[in-house]
């Protein structure tokens, strides 16, 4: 069985983007992979955060993942700060990664915006910690949304350089394969089809949160930006119509089908009917997850016990690998 690793930042309630781009695939992969899933709270502090709410946000993320179908018996579910091997390996890899490689990361440019001199150094080295998260388990497959593709290419570059510098080219770290799955690997904002849907977007109207109630989902979809043309009958007609493409992609992903099938049913009609059908579909699929999440959050002791157990199981896998990496770079062992 191949080993999977993936993580999600506890920076808010997961969105429909997180769900379709990542979490839903994590659930399916449990059937035929050894899976390690992580609430990456170390990543969450790379941008300004409220220390009073981070712990609860981490619990909420764990509850959301379990409610969406992650089974903590079959998979390892834990929070990153509880397994110190991640930061030990991250430091070694920071000394392997080249500044020029990090300068090319588009997510840093997007998140730092115009104020690049004033963001944290952690935001800049974020992709190196992400490489360590994966490599510290020798995971070979990483299910992520399309926005993470460049970070995984960087992780492979870092792994290859480590292997070359310290192992004579032997593959101590394996090659990582990104798993970018489905028609909604990049879900866009409901207000702007050129921006990805994000937990931390200042506008709540830009996203569907997994905890949104049916009325809120219906309202957000009704208000979602569209254009005045009816839906096309063929996928080619979605070219240069980013908002229409986004809504059709969400529909296709939720129905486990493709753009062409959705357009065979809904093409040629206005957005009014289609938006109603999409809202009904989202409400039917997401409401049970929101209900289960609320139920789990009534018992935080159980969530904490699940995370503690996950951290122990994760440490048992990571510790020998980080120790070997420390030996390979030559640290004194006494
Ligand atoms: N809009 C999206 N469409 C598809 N996949 C997405 N992912 C995030 N947004 C979309 C995928 O969700 C996983 C977890 O992401 P993350 O929380 O670690 O970081 P992120 O990519 O920065 O997600 P957000 O929601 O935009 O968080 P904030 O607002 O805190 O920065 C990843 O696999 C990601 O690809």
mmCIF file of C-alpha atoms and ligand atoms in Angstrom:
data_model
loop_
_atom_site.group_PDB
_atom_site.id
_atom_site.type_symbol
_atom_site.label_atom_id
_atom_site.label_comp_id
_atom_site.label_asym_id
_atom_site.label_seq_id
_atom_site.Cartn_x
_atom_site.Cartn_y
_atom_site.Cartn_z
ATOM 1 C CA UNK A 1 0.000 0.000 0.000
ATOM 2 C CA UNK A 2 1.317 3.446 -0.864
ATOM 3 C CA UNK A 3 1.537 6.000 1.928
ATOM 4 C CA UNK A 4 -0.481 9.224 1.619
ATOM 5 C CA UNK A 5 0.154 12.445 3.514
ATOM 6 C CA UNK A 6 -1.930 15.604 3.304
ATOM 7 C CA UNK A 7 -2.621 18.594 5.525
ATOM 8 C CA UNK A 8 -5.048 21.448 5.985
ATOM 9 C CA UNK A 9 -4.584 24.691 7.908
ATOM 10 C CA UNK A 10 -6.887 25.295 10.871
ATOM 11 C CA UNK A 11 -7.394 28.874 9.714
ATOM 12 C CA UNK A 12 -11.194 28.732 9.689
ATOM 13 C CA UNK A 13 -14.069 26.455 8.799
ATOM 14 C CA UNK A 14 -13.149 24.399 5.703
ATOM 15 C CA UNK A 15 -14.715 25.686 2.513
ATOM 16 C CA UNK A 16 -16.300 23.908 -0.398
ATOM 17 C CA UNK A 17 -12.915 24.450 -2.125
ATOM 18 C CA UNK A 18 -11.029 22.573 0.592
ATOM 19 C CA UNK A 19 -13.683 19.867 0.477
ATOM 20 C CA UNK A 20 -13.747 19.302 -3.293
ATOM 21 C CA UNK A 21 -10.048 19.972 -3.908
ATOM 22 C CA UNK A 22 -8.749 17.891 -1.033
ATOM 23 C CA UNK A 23 -10.841 16.437 1.797
ATOM 24 C CA UNK A 24 -13.355 14.494 -0.301
ATOM 25 C CA UNK A 25 -10.478 12.774 -2.089
ATOM 26 C CA UNK A 26 -8.785 12.030 1.245
ATOM 27 C CA UNK A 27 -11.889 10.124 2.285
ATOM 28 C CA UNK A 28 -11.915 7.968 -0.859
ATOM 29 C CA UNK A 29 -8.177 7.241 -0.653
ATOM 30 C CA UNK A 30 -8.620 5.582 2.737
ATOM 31 C CA UNK A 31 -9.902 2.459 0.943
ATOM 32 C CA UNK A 32 -6.619 1.549 -0.697
ATOM 33 C CA UNK A 33 -3.834 3.634 0.905
ATOM 34 C CA UNK A 34 -2.151 4.054 4.254
ATOM 35 C CA UNK A 35 -3.310 7.604 5.056
ATOM 36 C CA UNK A 36 -1.864 10.288 7.335
ATOM 37 C CA UNK A 37 -3.932 13.479 7.640
ATOM 38 C CA UNK A 38 -2.906 16.532 9.574
ATOM 39 C CA UNK A 39 -4.330 19.843 10.820
ATOM 40 C CA UNK A 40 -1.256 21.925 10.041
ATOM 41 C CA UNK A 41 -1.304 24.423 12.905
ATOM 42 C CA UNK A 42 2.389 25.319 12.409
ATOM 43 C CA UNK A 43 1.468 26.572 8.950
ATOM 44 C CA UNK A 44 -1.519 28.432 10.411
ATOM 45 C CA UNK A 45 0.722 30.808 12.388
ATOM 46 C CA UNK A 46 2.658 31.956 9.317
ATOM 47 C CA UNK A 47 0.068 34.710 8.968
ATOM 48 C CA UNK A 48 -1.441 36.874 11.720
ATOM 49 C CA UNK A 49 -3.689 34.727 13.915
ATOM 50 C CA UNK A 50 -5.520 34.893 17.221
ATOM 51 C CA UNK A 51 -3.781 32.721 19.840
ATOM 52 C CA UNK A 52 -7.041 32.553 21.800
ATOM 53 C CA UNK A 53 -8.852 30.731 19.005
ATOM 54 C CA UNK A 54 -6.174 28.554 17.387
ATOM 55 C CA UNK A 55 -6.635 25.527 19.683
ATOM 56 C CA UNK A 56 -10.400 25.493 19.162
ATOM 57 C CA UNK A 57 -9.976 26.024 15.414
ATOM 58 C CA UNK A 58 -7.699 22.968 15.386
ATOM 59 C CA UNK A 59 -10.378 20.894 17.139
ATOM 60 C CA UNK A 60 -12.987 22.215 14.700
ATOM 61 C CA UNK A 61 -10.819 21.182 11.775
ATOM 62 C CA UNK A 62 -10.454 17.680 13.233
ATOM 63 C CA UNK A 63 -14.244 17.520 13.725
ATOM 64 C CA UNK A 64 -14.834 18.690 10.142
ATOM 65 C CA UNK A 65 -12.516 16.032 8.762
ATOM 66 C CA UNK A 66 -14.130 13.254 10.791
ATOM 67 C CA UNK A 67 -17.612 14.520 9.870
ATOM 68 C CA UNK A 68 -16.613 14.508 6.180
ATOM 69 C CA UNK A 69 -15.590 10.843 6.447
ATOM 70 C CA UNK A 70 -12.011 10.586 7.710
ATOM 71 C CA UNK A 71 -11.945 7.507 9.933
ATOM 72 C CA UNK A 72 -9.370 7.981 12.724
ATOM 73 C CA UNK A 73 -9.130 4.207 13.186
ATOM 74 C CA UNK A 74 -8.128 3.522 9.587
ATOM 75 C CA UNK A 75 -6.180 6.758 9.035
ATOM 76 C CA UNK A 76 -3.822 8.696 11.270
ATOM 77 C CA UNK A 77 -5.377 12.067 12.177
ATOM 78 C CA UNK A 78 -3.332 14.505 14.261
ATOM 79 C CA UNK A 79 -2.202 18.122 14.607
ATOM 80 C CA UNK A 80 1.214 19.100 13.348
ATOM 81 C CA UNK A 81 2.605 20.909 16.415
ATOM 82 C CA UNK A 82 2.273 17.667 18.413
ATOM 83 C CA UNK A 83 4.859 15.830 16.259
ATOM 84 C CA UNK A 84 8.207 17.556 16.595
ATOM 85 C CA UNK A 85 9.848 15.553 13.816
ATOM 86 C CA UNK A 86 8.214 17.964 11.315
ATOM 87 C CA UNK A 87 10.213 20.997 12.490
ATOM 88 C CA UNK A 88 13.424 19.020 12.966
ATOM 89 C CA UNK A 89 13.339 17.879 9.357
ATOM 90 C CA UNK A 90 12.096 21.286 8.156
ATOM 91 C CA UNK A 91 15.242 22.959 9.507
ATOM 92 C CA UNK A 92 17.496 20.488 7.699
ATOM 93 C CA UNK A 93 15.523 20.996 4.482
ATOM 94 C CA UNK A 94 15.681 24.796 4.846
ATOM 95 C CA UNK A 95 19.430 24.383 4.654
ATOM 96 C CA UNK A 96 19.051 22.291 1.480
ATOM 97 C CA UNK A 97 16.477 24.477 -0.342
ATOM 98 C CA UNK A 98 17.841 27.401 -2.360
ATOM 99 C CA UNK A 99 16.567 30.968 -1.969
ATOM 100 C CA UNK A 100 16.104 31.175 -5.745
ATOM 101 C CA UNK A 101 13.695 28.230 -5.616
ATOM 102 C CA UNK A 102 11.569 29.870 -2.909
ATOM 103 C CA UNK A 103 11.536 33.161 -4.814
ATOM 104 C CA UNK A 104 9.548 31.450 -7.563
ATOM 105 C CA UNK A 105 6.629 30.339 -5.339
ATOM 106 C CA UNK A 106 3.474 32.000 -6.634
ATOM 107 C CA UNK A 107 1.439 31.285 -3.491
ATOM 108 C CA UNK A 108 3.909 33.365 -1.453
ATOM 109 C CA UNK A 109 3.533 36.199 -3.951
ATOM 110 C CA UNK A 110 -0.292 35.943 -3.746
ATOM 111 C CA UNK A 111 -0.418 35.765 0.043
ATOM 112 C CA UNK A 112 2.244 38.402 0.686
ATOM 113 C CA UNK A 113 0.724 40.796 -1.854
ATOM 114 C CA UNK A 114 2.339 44.223 -2.047
ATOM 115 C CA UNK A 115 3.614 44.146 1.551
ATOM 116 C CA UNK A 116 6.282 41.513 0.913
ATOM 117 C CA UNK A 117 8.909 43.033 3.225
ATOM 118 C CA UNK A 118 6.557 42.870 6.199
ATOM 119 C CA UNK A 119 5.222 39.316 6.101
ATOM 120 C CA UNK A 120 6.717 36.637 8.335
ATOM 121 C CA UNK A 121 9.788 34.644 7.353
ATOM 122 C CA UNK A 122 7.586 31.609 8.107
ATOM 123 C CA UNK A 123 5.267 32.505 5.227
ATOM 124 C CA UNK A 124 8.296 32.551 2.936
ATOM 125 C CA UNK A 125 9.642 29.163 4.088
ATOM 126 C CA UNK A 126 6.124 27.631 4.318
ATOM 127 C CA UNK A 127 6.737 25.310 1.322
ATOM 128 C CA UNK A 128 9.864 23.872 2.968
ATOM 129 C CA UNK A 129 7.887 22.932 6.080
ATOM 130 C CA UNK A 130 5.317 21.414 3.734
ATOM 131 C CA UNK A 131 8.061 19.339 2.088
ATOM 132 C CA UNK A 132 9.168 18.154 5.547
ATOM 133 C CA UNK A 133 5.557 17.260 6.476
ATOM 134 C CA UNK A 134 5.459 14.805 3.574
ATOM 135 C CA UNK A 135 9.050 13.553 3.496
ATOM 136 C CA UNK A 136 9.222 12.858 7.236
ATOM 137 C CA UNK A 137 6.824 9.952 6.572
ATOM 138 C CA UNK A 138 8.411 8.908 3.266
ATOM 139 C CA UNK A 139 4.914 9.474 1.853
ATOM 140 C CA UNK A 140 4.747 9.006 -1.910
ATOM 141 C CA UNK A 141 1.327 10.382 -2.826
ATOM 142 C CA UNK A 142 -0.159 13.729 -1.804
ATOM 143 C CA UNK A 143 -3.798 14.567 -2.579
ATOM 144 C CA UNK A 144 -4.105 18.362 -2.869
ATOM 145 C CA UNK A 145 -5.944 21.059 -4.780
ATOM 146 C CA UNK A 146 -4.384 22.443 -7.940
ATOM 147 C CA UNK A 147 -3.018 25.476 -6.019
ATOM 148 C CA UNK A 148 -0.437 23.231 -4.322
ATOM 149 C CA UNK A 149 1.110 21.763 -7.485
ATOM 150 C CA UNK A 150 4.113 24.108 -7.447
ATOM 151 C CA UNK A 151 4.850 23.361 -3.773
ATOM 152 C CA UNK A 152 5.019 19.642 -4.526
ATOM 153 C CA UNK A 153 7.418 20.214 -7.406
ATOM 154 C CA UNK A 154 9.607 22.152 -4.961
ATOM 155 C CA UNK A 155 9.381 19.304 -2.413
ATOM 156 C CA UNK A 156 10.700 16.914 -5.073
ATOM 157 C CA UNK A 157 13.558 19.306 -5.912
ATOM 158 C CA UNK A 158 14.502 19.539 -2.232
ATOM 159 C CA UNK A 159 14.305 15.756 -1.765
ATOM 160 C CA UNK A 160 16.461 15.168 -4.826
ATOM 161 C CA UNK A 161 19.112 17.657 -3.662
ATOM 162 C CA UNK A 162 19.164 16.064 -0.189
ATOM 163 C CA UNK A 163 19.621 12.631 -1.774
ATOM 164 C CA UNK A 164 22.402 13.961 -3.982
ATOM 165 C CA UNK A 165 24.207 15.936 -1.237
ATOM 166 C CA UNK A 166 24.006 13.390 1.578
ATOM 167 C CA UNK A 167 23.252 9.946 0.116
ATOM 168 C CA UNK A 168 25.372 9.832 -3.050
ATOM 169 C CA UNK A 169 22.159 10.020 -5.109
ATOM 170 C CA UNK A 170 20.532 7.027 -3.380
ATOM 171 C CA UNK A 171 16.782 7.647 -2.968
ATOM 172 C CA UNK A 172 16.603 8.184 0.822
ATOM 173 C CA UNK A 173 13.621 10.449 0.168
ATOM 174 C CA UNK A 174 11.206 9.001 -2.404
ATOM 175 C CA UNK A 175 9.637 10.873 -5.312
ATOM 176 C CA UNK A 176 6.316 12.485 -4.376
ATOM 177 C CA UNK A 177 3.384 12.187 -6.748
ATOM 178 C CA UNK A 178 0.690 14.893 -6.507
ATOM 179 C CA UNK A 179 -2.873 13.588 -6.732
ATOM 180 C CA UNK A 180 -4.932 16.435 -8.182
ATOM 181 C CA UNK A 181 -8.330 14.916 -8.772
ATOM 182 C CA UNK A 182 -11.739 15.795 -10.188
ATOM 183 C CA UNK A 183 -13.399 18.632 -12.093
ATOM 184 C CA UNK A 184 -13.171 20.998 -9.062
ATOM 185 C CA UNK A 185 -9.462 20.758 -8.247
ATOM 186 C CA UNK A 186 -9.536 24.576 -8.102
ATOM 187 C CA UNK A 187 -12.817 26.006 -6.853
ATOM 188 C CA UNK A 188 -13.040 29.748 -7.424
ATOM 189 C CA UNK A 189 -14.555 32.519 -5.307
ATOM 190 C CA UNK A 190 -18.321 32.995 -5.756
ATOM 191 C CA UNK A 191 -17.687 36.744 -6.119
ATOM 192 C CA UNK A 192 -14.726 36.665 -8.513
ATOM 193 C CA UNK A 193 -14.058 33.800 -10.922
ATOM 194 C CA UNK A 194 -10.362 34.681 -11.150
ATOM 195 C CA UNK A 195 -9.659 34.211 -7.402
ATOM 196 C CA UNK A 196 -9.629 30.882 -5.597
ATOM 197 C CA UNK A 197 -12.200 30.213 -2.888
ATOM 198 C CA UNK A 198 -10.440 30.636 0.440
ATOM 199 C CA UNK A 199 -11.224 30.200 4.162
ATOM 200 C CA UNK A 200 -9.580 33.508 4.968
ATOM 201 C CA UNK A 201 -11.175 35.638 2.225
ATOM 202 C CA UNK A 202 -12.577 38.700 4.021
ATOM 203 C CA UNK A 203 -15.924 38.225 2.239
ATOM 204 C CA UNK A 204 -18.032 35.377 3.630
ATOM 205 C CA UNK A 205 -20.147 35.654 0.454
ATOM 206 C CA UNK A 206 -17.144 34.452 -1.572
ATOM 207 C CA UNK A 207 -17.301 30.929 -0.187
ATOM 208 C CA UNK A 208 -19.495 28.087 1.049
ATOM 209 C CA UNK A 209 -18.372 26.989 4.509
ATOM 210 C CA UNK A 210 -18.989 23.347 5.413
ATOM 211 C CA UNK A 211 -21.060 24.597 8.391
ATOM 212 C CA UNK A 212 -23.341 26.912 6.386
ATOM 213 C CA UNK A 213 -27.032 26.197 6.953
ATOM 214 C CA UNK A 214 -29.365 25.518 3.975
ATOM 215 C CA UNK A 215 -30.692 29.093 3.788
ATOM 216 C CA UNK A 216 -27.173 30.521 3.762
ATOM 217 C CA UNK A 217 -26.068 28.104 1.025
ATOM 218 C CA UNK A 218 -29.112 28.969 -1.100
ATOM 219 C CA UNK A 219 -28.530 32.714 -0.629
ATOM 220 C CA UNK A 220 -24.819 32.562 -1.436
ATOM 221 C CA UNK A 221 -25.444 30.545 -4.615
ATOM 222 C CA UNK A 222 -28.292 32.858 -5.651
ATOM 223 C CA UNK A 223 -25.956 35.844 -5.244
ATOM 224 C CA UNK A 224 -22.965 34.158 -6.901
ATOM 225 C CA UNK A 225 -21.563 36.267 -9.716
ATOM 226 C CA UNK A 226 -22.520 35.092 -13.224
ATOM 227 C CA UNK A 227 -22.811 36.604 -16.685
ATOM 228 C CA UNK A 228 -25.995 37.441 -18.646
ATOM 229 C CA UNK A 229 -25.702 34.597 -21.220
ATOM 230 C CA UNK A 230 -27.531 31.270 -20.775
ATOM 231 C CA UNK A 231 -25.397 28.218 -19.937
ATOM 232 C CA UNK A 232 -23.691 26.729 -23.019
ATOM 233 C CA UNK A 233 -24.556 23.233 -24.205
ATOM 234 C CA UNK A 234 -20.890 22.163 -24.604
ATOM 235 C CA UNK A 235 -17.852 22.567 -22.255
ATOM 236 C CA UNK A 236 -16.058 24.620 -24.966
ATOM 237 C CA UNK A 237 -18.684 27.326 -24.405
ATOM 238 C CA UNK A 238 -17.342 27.849 -20.872
ATOM 239 C CA UNK A 239 -14.066 29.284 -22.208
ATOM 240 C CA UNK A 240 -13.580 32.844 -20.947
ATOM 241 C CA UNK A 241 -16.636 32.528 -18.686
ATOM 242 C CA UNK A 242 -14.843 31.827 -15.379
ATOM 243 C CA UNK A 243 -17.865 32.229 -13.096
ATOM 244 C CA UNK A 244 -20.059 29.939 -15.212
ATOM 245 C CA UNK A 245 -17.234 27.427 -15.453
ATOM 246 C CA UNK A 246 -16.791 27.482 -11.689
ATOM 247 C CA UNK A 247 -20.456 26.778 -10.918
ATOM 248 C CA UNK A 248 -20.655 23.995 -13.515
ATOM 249 C CA UNK A 249 -17.422 22.489 -12.122
ATOM 250 C CA UNK A 250 -18.829 22.520 -8.591
ATOM 251 C CA UNK A 251 -22.024 20.847 -9.808
ATOM 252 C CA UNK A 252 -20.055 18.201 -11.710
ATOM 253 C CA UNK A 253 -17.810 17.465 -8.731
ATOM 254 C CA UNK A 254 -20.725 17.189 -6.308
ATOM 255 C CA UNK A 255 -22.489 14.778 -8.692
ATOM 256 C CA UNK A 256 -19.268 12.834 -9.406
ATOM 257 C CA UNK A 257 -19.662 13.524 -13.108
ATOM 258 C CA UNK A 258 -18.109 15.829 -15.743
ATOM 259 C CA UNK A 259 -18.830 19.212 -17.350
ATOM 260 C CA UNK A 260 -20.350 17.688 -20.514
ATOM 261 C CA UNK A 261 -22.913 15.644 -18.572
ATOM 262 C CA UNK A 262 -23.989 18.651 -16.497
ATOM 263 C CA UNK A 263 -24.349 20.806 -19.613
ATOM 264 C CA UNK A 264 -26.403 18.123 -21.399
ATOM 265 C CA UNK A 265 -29.054 18.618 -18.691
ATOM 266 C CA UNK A 266 -28.693 22.315 -17.869
ATOM 267 C CA UNK A 267 -27.186 23.836 -21.037
ATOM 268 C CA UNK A 268 -29.239 26.401 -22.961
ATOM 269 C CA UNK A 269 -31.091 27.529 -19.819
ATOM 270 C CA UNK A 270 -30.600 30.637 -17.697
ATOM 271 C CA UNK A 271 -28.686 30.699 -14.429
ATOM 272 C CA UNK A 272 -31.851 30.995 -12.285
ATOM 273 C CA UNK A 273 -32.864 27.330 -12.716
ATOM 274 C CA UNK A 274 -29.304 26.087 -12.600
ATOM 275 C CA UNK A 275 -28.490 27.955 -9.395
ATOM 276 C CA UNK A 276 -31.582 26.489 -7.712
ATOM 277 C CA UNK A 277 -30.513 22.963 -8.752
ATOM 278 C CA UNK A 278 -26.948 23.605 -7.561
ATOM 279 C CA UNK A 279 -28.093 24.964 -4.187
ATOM 280 C CA UNK A 280 -30.356 21.918 -3.667
ATOM 281 C CA UNK A 281 -27.474 19.586 -4.507
ATOM 282 C CA UNK A 282 -25.070 21.349 -2.143
ATOM 283 C CA UNK A 283 -27.612 21.412 0.684
ATOM 284 C CA UNK A 284 -28.326 17.681 0.273
ATOM 285 C CA UNK A 285 -24.634 16.742 0.323
ATOM 286 C CA UNK A 286 -23.248 19.229 2.870
ATOM 287 C CA UNK A 287 -25.976 19.393 5.534
ATOM 288 C CA UNK A 288 -25.220 15.923 6.967
ATOM 289 C CA UNK A 289 -21.535 16.932 7.342
ATOM 290 C CA UNK A 290 -22.477 20.136 9.219
ATOM 291 C CA UNK A 291 -24.825 18.174 11.509
ATOM 292 C CA UNK A 292 -22.211 15.543 12.318
ATOM 293 C CA UNK A 293 -19.589 18.226 12.956
ATOM 294 C CA UNK A 294 -21.878 19.957 15.480
ATOM 295 C CA UNK A 295 -22.473 16.621 17.229
ATOM 296 C CA UNK A 296 -18.730 15.893 17.455
ATOM 297 C CA UNK A 297 -17.947 19.344 18.824
ATOM 298 C CA UNK A 298 -20.230 18.688 21.805
ATOM 299 C CA UNK A 299 -17.583 16.240 23.023
ATOM 300 C CA UNK A 300 -14.183 17.915 22.730
ATOM 301 C CA UNK A 301 -12.570 15.344 25.074
ATOM 302 C CA UNK A 302 -13.129 12.670 22.417
ATOM 303 C CA UNK A 303 -11.651 14.869 19.677
ATOM 304 C CA UNK A 304 -8.603 15.569 21.846
ATOM 305 C CA UNK A 305 -8.156 11.839 22.530
ATOM 306 C CA UNK A 306 -8.312 11.088 18.785
ATOM 307 C CA UNK A 307 -5.662 13.756 18.070
ATOM 308 C CA UNK A 308 -3.425 12.494 20.897
ATOM 309 C CA UNK A 309 -3.603 8.936 19.617
ATOM 310 C CA UNK A 310 -2.944 10.147 16.041
ATOM 311 C CA UNK A 311 0.111 12.125 17.176
ATOM 312 C CA UNK A 312 1.581 9.070 18.889
ATOM 313 C CA UNK A 313 1.081 6.908 15.809
ATOM 314 C CA UNK A 314 2.505 9.643 13.548
ATOM 315 C CA UNK A 315 5.568 10.118 15.793
ATOM 316 C CA UNK A 316 6.273 6.393 15.715
ATOM 317 C CA UNK A 317 6.516 6.571 11.898
ATOM 318 C CA UNK A 318 8.390 9.888 11.675
ATOM 319 C CA UNK A 319 10.984 9.454 14.426
ATOM 320 C CA UNK A 320 13.215 6.830 12.732
ATOM 321 C CA UNK A 321 13.127 8.791 9.453
ATOM 322 C CA UNK A 322 14.107 12.133 11.013
ATOM 323 C CA UNK A 323 16.814 10.419 13.070
ATOM 324 C CA UNK A 324 18.263 8.883 9.913
ATOM 325 C CA UNK A 325 18.191 12.298 8.188
ATOM 326 C CA UNK A 326 19.986 13.836 11.194
ATOM 327 C CA UNK A 327 22.605 11.078 10.982
ATOM 328 C CA UNK A 328 23.044 11.621 7.241
ATOM 329 C CA UNK A 329 23.784 15.350 7.683
ATOM 330 C CA UNK A 330 26.349 14.426 10.331
ATOM 331 C CA UNK A 331 25.014 15.592 13.700
ATOM 332 C CA UNK A 332 26.957 14.318 16.737
ATOM 333 C CA UNK A 333 25.159 11.472 18.524
ATOM 334 C CA UNK A 334 26.252 11.039 22.168
HETATM 335 N N1 LIG B 1 -10.332 26.872 -3.788
HETATM 336 C C1 LIG B 1 -9.792 25.663 -3.689
HETATM 337 N N2 LIG B 1 -10.081 24.733 -4.624
HETATM 338 C C2 LIG B 1 -9.559 23.478 -4.536
HETATM 339 N N3 LIG B 1 -8.751 23.081 -3.534
HETATM 340 C C3 LIG B 1 -8.447 23.982 -2.585
HETATM 341 N N4 LIG B 1 -7.683 23.908 -1.479
HETATM 342 C C4 LIG B 1 -7.695 25.108 -0.846
HETATM 343 N N5 LIG B 1 -8.470 25.971 -1.515
HETATM 344 C C5 LIG B 1 -8.941 25.309 -2.610
HETATM 345 C C6 LIG B 1 -6.987 22.719 -1.044
HETATM 346 O O1 LIG B 1 -7.335 22.483 0.320
HETATM 347 C C7 LIG B 1 -6.218 21.885 0.964
HETATM 348 C C8 LIG B 1 -5.968 22.540 2.279
HETATM 349 O O2 LIG B 1 -5.583 23.874 2.061
HETATM 350 P P1 LIG B 1 -4.938 24.718 3.233
HETATM 351 O O3 LIG B 1 -5.953 25.021 4.253
HETATM 352 O O4 LIG B 1 -3.762 23.996 3.769
HETATM 353 O O5 LIG B 1 -4.364 26.002 2.561
HETATM 354 P P2 LIG B 1 -4.864 26.888 1.398
HETATM 355 O O6 LIG B 1 -4.614 26.211 0.086
HETATM 356 O O7 LIG B 1 -4.218 28.224 1.604
HETATM 357 O O8 LIG B 1 -6.432 26.954 1.652
HETATM 358 P P3 LIG B 1 -7.316 28.203 1.954
HETATM 359 O O9 LIG B 1 -8.704 27.724 2.146
HETATM 360 O O10 LIG B 1 -7.093 29.251 0.913
HETATM 361 O O11 LIG B 1 -6.744 28.649 3.364
HETATM 362 P P4 LIG B 1 -6.258 30.072 3.848
HETATM 363 O O12 LIG B 1 -7.372 31.007 3.505
HETATM 364 O O13 LIG B 1 -6.035 29.915 5.315
HETATM 365 O O14 LIG B 1 -5.000 30.396 3.107
HETATM 366 C C9 LIG B 1 -5.037 21.957 0.012
HETATM 367 O O15 LIG B 1 -4.843 20.671 -0.577
HETATM 368 C C10 LIG B 1 -5.483 22.934 -1.036
HETATM 369 O O16 LIG B 1 -4.938 22.617 -2.311
#
